[in-house]
Amino acid sequence: MKHWMAWTLLLLAALTGTAARAASGAGHQAQAVKVTTLSTMLADYEGLGEWGYAALVEVDGRRVLFDTGANPDVVLKNTEALHIDLSTVEDVVISHFHDDHTGGLITLRKALMQKNPGALSHLYVGEGIFEPRYHKDGKGESENGFPALAKAYLDTGGRIQQLSGPAEIASGVWLTGPVPRGHAETNWNPGLFIKTGGQLFPDTLREDTSLVIDTAQGVVIVTGCGHAGIMNIAEHAKAITGDARLVAVIGGIHLFAARDAVLVETAARLKGLSYLLAAHCTGIEATVRLRELLGLDRRTAVVAAIGSSFTLGKGIEAGAIAGWVG
Ligand SMILES: [Zn+2]
Ligand SMILES: [Zn+2]
């Protein structure tokens, strides 16, 4: 615990979302928004699908990489296939410690910094990501590979910013930091524990951080695995932006094994959502059920493929495999 603190620039977000929004008057709102899927299981490009997630978030000229996929080279190869240049992206977010979101970080940083030393040089994570995770006897090595990854990242000259609460990283673009868990969602695979005061407690992925974009039409949410629970994330996005209207949910929301009652409750809480670009651990059945429950269709609620995207004011471009071709 102590050694990583020495490596880490511990810049804690001091503002709560609502306070920040209130302090900044009407708040900043994003105009041009595009989110492109760079890693998920369904591949339109080069066959490079994987169990993982990554997306490029572009807002008013500012570009952010959200998660980095599972395998060291898949996001890099996918961006080459898609002709997307990430070398001008300086900010990268790792949503949580699971290696299907962290796997590409070092490969991408090392490859891209040859073109631009600032590429992926600023890493945002939620507080709790360094916590050791154990199996139920609490013995042996921690299952959390993130501290070692963070050291390798810092060795490349990158800096890490841990968030204890919401932070606006660009105009109208927020990171949630750890999300309050008002709803009892358990959208993760149980089995790992954290140790506090010598006692083991189930790991709830406290650090799980999503990206929230505040727009004139409502809120756009990008989430890696949605372990904090998409109902909780949506509620927190509302608290941060003061806007209850949901335009789009993009990414993994870990409902692939959810009971129907959970999907029904989730849809009720996401009522009014206009677009669902459901990637990774959302699950195909869950996506189709949510589409039905939310009154959406195959153009507006789509299983994401690599290269699929959401553009504010335009909707989802799904690609030939994943969606509707008119
Ligand atoms: Zn995960
Ligand atoms: Zn995942």
Coordinates of N, CA and C in Angstrom, one line a residue, residues 82-197:
L82 N -8.7 0.2 -38.3 CA -9.8 1.2 -38.4 C -9.3 2.6 -38.9
H83 N -7.9 2.7 -39.1 CA -7.3 3.9 -39.5 C -7.6 5.0 -38.5
I84 N -7.5 4.7 -37.2 CA -7.6 5.7 -36.1 C -6.3 5.9 -35.5
D85 N -5.8 7.1 -35.4 CA -4.5 7.5 -34.8 C -4.8 7.9 -33.4
L86 N -4.2 7.1 -32.4 CA -4.4 7.5 -31.0 C -3.3 8.3 -30.5
S87 N -2.3 8.7 -31.4 CA -1.1 9.3 -30.8 C -1.4 10.8 -30.3
T88 N -2.5 11.3 -30.7 CA -2.8 12.7 -30.1 C -3.7 12.6 -28.9
V89 N -4.0 11.4 -28.4 CA -4.8 11.2 -27.2 C -3.9 11.2 -26.0
E90 N -4.0 12.2 -25.2 CA -3.1 12.3 -24.0 C -3.8 11.7 -22.7
D91 N -5.1 11.6 -22.7 CA -5.8 11.1 -21.5 C -6.3 9.7 -21.7
V92 N -6.0 8.9 -20.7 CA -6.5 7.5 -20.7 C -7.2 7.2 -19.4
V93 N -8.3 6.5 -19.4 CA -9.0 6.1 -18.2 C -8.9 4.6 -18.1
I94 N -8.6 4.1 -16.9 CA -8.8 2.6 -16.7 C -10.0 2.5 -15.7
S95 N -11.1 1.9 -16.1 CA -12.3 1.9 -15.3 C -12.2 1.1 -14.0
H96 N -11.4 0.0 -14.0 CA -11.3 -0.8 -12.8 C -10.1 -1.8 -13.1
F97 N -9.8 -2.6 -12.0 CA -8.5 -3.3 -12.1 C -8.5 -4.6 -13.0
H98 N -9.7 -5.1 -13.4 CA -9.7 -6.3 -14.2 C -8.9 -6.2 -15.5
D99 N -8.2 -7.3 -15.8 CA -7.2 -7.3 -16.8 C -7.8 -7.2 -18.2
D100 N -9.1 -7.4 -18.4 CA -9.7 -7.3 -19.7 C -9.9 -5.8 -20.1
H101 N -9.5 -4.9 -19.1 CA -9.6 -3.5 -19.4 C -8.3 -2.8 -19.3
T102 N -7.3 -3.5 -18.8 CA -6.0 -2.9 -18.6 C -4.9 -3.4 -19.5
G103 N -5.2 -4.5 -20.2 CA -4.2 -5.3 -21.0 C -3.4 -4.6 -22.0
G104 N -4.0 -3.6 -22.7 CA -3.3 -2.9 -23.8 C -2.6 -1.6 -23.3
L105 N -2.7 -1.3 -22.1 CA -2.1 0.0 -21.6 C -0.6 0.3 -22.0
I106 N 0.2 -0.7 -21.6 CA 1.6 -0.5 -21.7 C 2.0 -0.5 -23.2
T107 N 1.5 -1.5 -23.9 CA 1.8 -1.6 -25.4 C 1.4 -0.3 -26.1
L108 N 0.2 0.2 -25.8 CA -0.3 1.4 -26.5 C 0.6 2.6 -26.1
R109 N 0.9 2.7 -24.9 CA 1.7 3.9 -24.4 C 3.1 3.8 -25.1
K110 N 3.7 2.7 -25.1 CA 5.1 2.6 -25.7 C 5.0 2.8 -27.2
A111 N 4.0 2.3 -27.8 CA 3.9 2.4 -29.3 C 3.6 3.9 -29.7
L112 N 2.7 4.5 -29.0 CA 2.2 5.8 -29.3 C 3.2 6.9 -28.9
M113 N 3.9 6.7 -27.8 CA 4.9 7.8 -27.4 C 6.0 7.9 -28.3
Q114 N 6.3 7.0 -29.2 CA 7.3 7.2 -30.2 C 6.9 8.3 -31.2
K115 N 5.6 8.5 -31.4 CA 5.1 9.5 -32.2 C 4.9 10.8 -31.5
N116 N 4.4 10.7 -30.2 CA 4.1 11.8 -29.4 C 4.4 11.4 -27.9
P117 N 5.4 12.0 -27.3 CA 5.8 11.6 -25.9 C 4.6 11.8 -25.0
G118 N 3.7 12.7 -25.3 CA 2.5 13.0 -24.4 C 1.4 12.0 -24.6
A119 N 1.5 11.1 -25.6 CA 0.4 10.2 -25.9 C 0.1 9.3 -24.7
L120 N -1.1 9.2 -24.3 CA -1.6 8.4 -23.1 C -0.7 8.6 -21.9
S121 N -0.3 9.9 -21.7 CA 0.6 10.2 -20.6 C -0.1 10.5 -19.3
H122 N -1.4 10.6 -19.3 CA -2.1 11.0 -18.1 C -3.2 9.9 -17.9
L123 N -3.0 9.1 -16.9 CA -3.9 8.0 -16.6 C -4.8 8.4 -15.4
Y124 N -6.1 8.2 -15.6 CA -7.1 8.4 -14.5 C -7.6 7.1 -14.0
V125 N -7.7 6.9 -12.7 CA -8.3 5.7 -12.1 C -9.1 6.1 -10.9
G126 N -10.0 5.3 -10.5 CA -10.8 5.5 -9.3 C -10.1 5.0 -8.1
E127 N -10.3 5.7 -7.0 CA -9.7 5.3 -5.7 C -10.2 3.8 -5.3
G128 N -9.2 3.0 -4.9 CA -9.5 1.6 -4.6 C -8.9 0.7 -5.6
I129 N -8.4 1.2 -6.7 CA -7.9 0.3 -7.8 C -6.6 -0.4 -7.3
F130 N -5.9 0.1 -6.4 CA -4.6 -0.5 -5.9 C -4.9 -1.6 -4.8
E131 N -6.1 -1.6 -4.3 CA -6.3 -2.6 -3.2 C -6.0 -4.0 -3.6
P132 N -5.2 -4.7 -2.8 CA -5.0 -6.2 -3.1 C -6.3 -6.9 -3.1
R133 N -6.5 -7.9 -4.0 CA -7.6 -8.7 -4.0 C -7.2 -10.2 -3.7
Y134 N -8.0 -10.9 -2.9 CA -7.6 -12.2 -2.5 C -8.7 -13.2 -2.7
H135 N -8.4 -14.5 -2.8 CA -9.4 -15.6 -2.8 C -9.8 -15.8 -1.3
K136 N -10.7 -16.6 -1.1 CA -11.4 -16.6 0.2 C -10.6 -17.0 1.4
D137 N -9.4 -17.6 1.2 CA -8.6 -17.9 2.4 C -7.7 -16.7 2.8
G138 N -7.7 -15.7 1.9 CA -6.9 -14.4 2.2 C -5.4 -14.6 2.1
K139 N -5.0 -15.8 1.7 CA -3.6 -16.1 1.6 C -3.0 -16.0 0.2
G140 N -1.7 -16.0 0.1 CA -1.1 -16.0 -1.2 C -1.0 -14.6 -1.8
E141 N -0.6 -14.6 -3.1 CA -0.5 -13.3 -3.8 C -1.8 -12.6 -4.1
S142 N -1.8 -11.3 -4.1 CA -3.0 -10.6 -4.5 C -3.3 -10.9 -6.0
E143 N -4.6 -11.0 -6.3 CA -5.0 -11.2 -7.7 C -5.0 -10.0 -8.5
N144 N -4.7 -8.8 -7.8 CA -4.7 -7.6 -8.5 C -3.4 -7.3 -9.2
G145 N -3.4 -7.3 -10.5 CA -2.2 -7.0 -11.3 C -2.0 -5.5 -11.5
F146 N -2.9 -4.7 -11.1 CA -2.8 -3.3 -11.4 C -1.6 -2.6 -10.8
P147 N -1.2 -2.8 -9.5 CA 0.0 -2.1 -9.0 C 1.2 -2.3 -9.8
A148 N 1.4 -3.6 -10.3 CA 2.6 -3.8 -11.2 C 2.5 -3.1 -12.5
L149 N 1.3 -3.1 -13.0 CA 1.0 -2.4 -14.3 C 1.3 -0.9 -14.1
A150 N 0.8 -0.4 -13.0 CA 1.0 1.1 -12.7 C 2.5 1.4 -12.6
K151 N 3.3 0.5 -12.0 CA 4.7 0.8 -11.9 C 5.3 0.8 -13.3
A152 N 5.0 -0.1 -14.2 CA 5.5 -0.2 -15.6 C 5.1 1.1 -16.3
Y153 N 3.8 1.6 -16.0 CA 3.3 2.8 -16.7 C 4.1 4.0 -16.2
L154 N 4.3 4.1 -14.9 CA 5.1 5.3 -14.4 C 6.5 5.2 -14.9
D155 N 7.1 4.0 -15.1 CA 8.4 3.9 -15.7 C 8.5 4.5 -17.1
T156 N 7.4 4.6 -17.8 CA 7.4 5.2 -19.1 C 7.3 6.7 -19.1
G157 N 7.1 7.3 -17.8 CA 7.0 8.7 -17.7 C 5.6 9.2 -17.6
G158 N 4.6 8.3 -17.5 CA 3.2 8.6 -17.4 C 2.9 9.0 -16.0
R159 N 1.8 9.8 -15.8 CA 1.4 10.1 -14.4 C 0.0 9.6 -14.2
I160 N -0.3 9.3 -12.9 CA -1.5 8.6 -12.5 C -2.3 9.6 -11.6
Q161 N -3.5 9.8 -11.9 CA -4.4 10.6 -11.0 C -5.5 9.7 -10.5
Q162 N -5.6 9.6 -9.2 CA -6.6 8.8 -8.6 C -7.8 9.7 -8.2
L163 N -9.0 9.3 -8.5 CA -10.2 10.1 -8.2 C -11.0 9.5 -7.0
S164 N -11.2 10.4 -6.0 CA -12.1 9.9 -4.9 C -13.5 10.3 -5.2
G165 N -13.7 11.2 -6.2 CA -15.1 11.6 -6.5 C -15.1 12.1 -7.9
P166 N -16.2 12.7 -8.3 CA -16.3 13.2 -9.7 C -15.3 14.3 -10.1
A167 N -14.8 14.2 -11.3 CA -13.9 15.3 -11.8 C -14.2 15.6 -13.2
E168 N -14.2 16.9 -13.6 CA -14.5 17.3 -14.9 C -13.1 17.4 -15.6
I169 N -12.9 16.5 -16.6 CA -11.5 16.4 -17.2 C -11.4 17.2 -18.4
A170 N -12.6 17.6 -19.0 CA -12.6 18.5 -20.2 C -14.0 19.1 -20.1
S171 N -14.2 20.1 -20.8 CA -15.5 20.8 -20.7 C -16.7 19.9 -21.0
G172 N -17.5 19.7 -20.0 CA -18.7 18.8 -20.1 C -18.4 17.3 -20.0
V173 N -17.1 17.0 -19.8 CA -16.7 15.5 -19.7 C -16.3 15.2 -18.3
W174 N -17.0 14.3 -17.6 CA -16.8 14.0 -16.2 C -16.4 12.5 -16.1
L175 N -15.5 12.3 -15.1 CA -15.3 11.0 -14.6 C -16.0 10.8 -13.3
T176 N -16.6 9.7 -13.1 CA -17.4 9.6 -11.8 C -16.6 9.4 -10.6
G177 N -15.4 8.7 -10.8 CA -14.7 8.2 -9.6 C -15.6 7.1 -9.0
P178 N -15.3 6.6 -7.8 CA -16.2 5.6 -7.2 C -17.6 6.1 -7.1
V179 N -18.5 5.2 -7.4 CA -20.0 5.5 -7.5 C -20.7 5.1 -6.3
P180 N -21.5 5.9 -5.7 CA -22.4 5.5 -4.5 C -23.3 4.4 -5.0
R181 N -23.4 3.4 -4.1 CA -24.2 2.2 -4.5 C -25.5 2.1 -3.8
G182 N -26.4 3.0 -4.2 CA -27.7 3.1 -3.5 C -28.6 1.9 -3.9
H183 N -28.5 1.4 -5.1 CA -29.2 0.2 -5.5 C -28.4 -1.0 -5.3
A184 N -29.0 -2.1 -4.8 CA -28.2 -3.3 -4.5 C -27.9 -4.1 -5.8
E185 N -27.2 -3.5 -6.7 CA -26.8 -4.2 -7.9 C -25.5 -5.0 -7.6
T186 N -25.5 -6.2 -8.1 CA -24.2 -7.0 -8.0 C -23.8 -7.4 -9.4
N187 N -23.4 -6.4 -10.2 CA -23.1 -6.7 -11.6 C -21.6 -7.0 -11.7
W188 N -21.2 -8.0 -11.0 CA -19.8 -8.5 -11.2 C -19.8 -10.0 -10.8
N189 N -18.7 -10.7 -11.2 CA -18.6 -12.1 -10.8 C -18.0 -12.1 -9.4
P190 N -18.7 -12.7 -8.4 CA -18.2 -12.7 -7.0 C -17.0 -13.7 -6.9
G191 N -16.3 -13.6 -5.8 CA -15.3 -14.6 -5.6 C -14.0 -14.0 -5.1
L192 N -13.8 -12.7 -5.2 CA -12.6 -12.1 -4.7 C -12.9 -11.2 -3.5
F193 N -11.9 -11.0 -2.6 CA -12.1 -10.3 -1.4 C -11.0 -9.3 -1.2
I194 N -11.4 -8.2 -0.4 CA -10.4 -7.3 0.0 C -10.2 -7.5 1.5
K195 N -9.0 -7.1 2.0 CA -8.7 -7.3 3.4 C -8.7 -5.9 4.1
T196 N -9.5 -5.8 5.1 CA -9.6 -4.6 5.9 C -9.5 -5.0 7.4
G197 N -8.5 -4.4 8.1 CA -8.3 -4.7 9.5 C -8.2 -6.2 9.7

